[in-house]
Amino acid sequence: MTFRAPHVSFVSFSVEVSTSGIVQVMIIETDLHLNPHHPSYNRSAVERLISAAQDYARTNIEGPSSIRVISTRSGEI
C-alpha cells in the first residue's frame, strides 16, 4: 500500500544496519517547514503528517522501523 498524505512529495525506504541490528527506514519528503522557529512553520500540519506516517509504519512495516521527515523547502535554519 502506498503512503499518501497532504504535503508529501516523495516517499522512499532504506535499511540502516548497525551493530545492534537492522532497522527499516521510511523517508518522507515534504513541502512543510520543519523548523519551529520559521515563520511558515505549521505545527498542526507537521503533527498530522507524523501521525499519519506512524500509523502507516505500524501497519505496513515489519520489524523495527523509524521515520525520517525531510523538508524540501529552503531556509530551514
Short mmCIF file of C-alpha atoms in Angstrom, two decimals:
data_model
loop_
_atom_site.label_atom_id
_atom_site.label_comp_id
_atom_site.label_asym_id
_atom_site.label_seq_id
_atom_site.Cartn_x
_atom_site.Cartn_y
_atom_site.Cartn_z
CA MET A 1 0.00 0.00 0.00
CA THR A 2 1.33 3.42 -0.96
CA PHE A 3 1.66 6.13 1.69
CA ARG A 4 -0.23 9.26 0.70
CA ALA A 5 -0.70 12.38 2.79
CA PRO A 6 -1.03 16.12 2.24
CA HIS A 7 2.29 17.95 1.78
CA VAL A 8 4.18 14.77 0.83
CA SER A 9 6.12 14.92 -2.43
CA PHE A 10 8.14 11.69 -2.26
CA VAL A 11 8.45 8.58 -0.10
CA SER A 12 11.28 6.09 -0.18
CA PHE A 13 12.54 3.32 2.05
CA SER A 14 16.01 2.35 3.20
CA VAL A 15 17.66 -0.03 5.60
CA GLU A 16 20.02 1.05 8.37
CA VAL A 17 22.43 -1.59 9.59
CA SER A 18 24.29 -1.24 12.87
CA THR A 19 25.84 -3.50 15.47
CA SER A 20 22.51 -3.51 17.31
CA GLY A 21 20.54 -4.74 14.28
CA ILE A 22 18.64 -3.76 11.15
CA VAL A 23 16.02 -1.01 11.02
CA GLN A 24 13.66 -0.26 8.13
CA VAL A 25 13.56 3.49 7.47
CA MET A 26 10.67 5.32 5.82
CA ILE A 27 11.92 8.60 4.31
CA ILE A 28 9.30 11.27 3.66
CA GLU A 29 9.96 14.45 1.70
CA THR A 30 7.56 17.27 2.47
CA ASP A 31 7.00 20.87 1.43
CA LEU A 32 6.35 21.80 5.07
CA HIS A 33 8.87 23.80 7.05
CA LEU A 34 10.12 21.64 9.92
CA ASN A 35 11.91 24.33 11.90
CA PRO A 36 9.51 25.57 14.62
CA HIS A 37 11.23 28.99 14.51
CA HIS A 38 10.46 29.51 10.81
CA PRO A 39 7.55 31.96 10.25
CA SER A 40 5.81 29.48 7.92
CA TYR A 41 6.05 26.55 10.34
CA ASN A 42 2.66 24.86 10.70
CA ARG A 43 2.74 22.73 13.87
CA SER A 44 -0.63 21.05 13.30
CA ALA A 45 0.22 20.07 9.70
CA VAL A 46 3.58 18.62 10.80
CA GLU A 47 1.91 16.71 13.65
CA ARG A 48 -0.75 15.32 11.28
CA LEU A 49 1.94 14.19 8.84
CA ILE A 50 3.94 12.48 11.59
CA SER A 51 0.83 10.78 12.97
CA ALA A 52 -0.17 9.51 9.51
CA ALA A 53 3.36 8.20 8.91
CA GLN A 54 3.40 6.44 12.29
CA ASP A 55 0.04 4.78 11.54
CA TYR A 56 1.34 3.66 8.13
CA ALA A 57 4.58 2.28 9.59
CA ARG A 58 2.73 0.44 12.35
CA THR A 59 0.51 -1.41 9.87
CA ASN A 60 2.83 -1.82 6.86
CA ILE A 61 6.43 -2.18 8.03
CA GLU A 62 7.54 -5.44 9.56
CA GLY A 63 10.08 -5.35 12.39
CA PRO A 64 11.91 -2.35 13.85
CA SER A 65 11.39 0.85 11.90
CA SER A 66 11.99 4.56 12.00
CA ILE A 67 10.66 7.53 10.06
CA ARG A 68 12.77 10.36 8.65
CA VAL A 69 10.96 13.52 7.53
CA ILE A 70 12.89 15.86 5.24
CA SER A 71 11.79 19.32 4.17
CA THR A 72 12.22 20.28 0.52
CA ARG A 73 11.87 23.95 1.49
CA SER A 74 14.90 26.21 1.63
CA GLY A 75 15.68 28.43 4.57
CA GLU A 76 15.03 25.85 7.25
CA ILE A 77 17.62 27.15 9.69
#
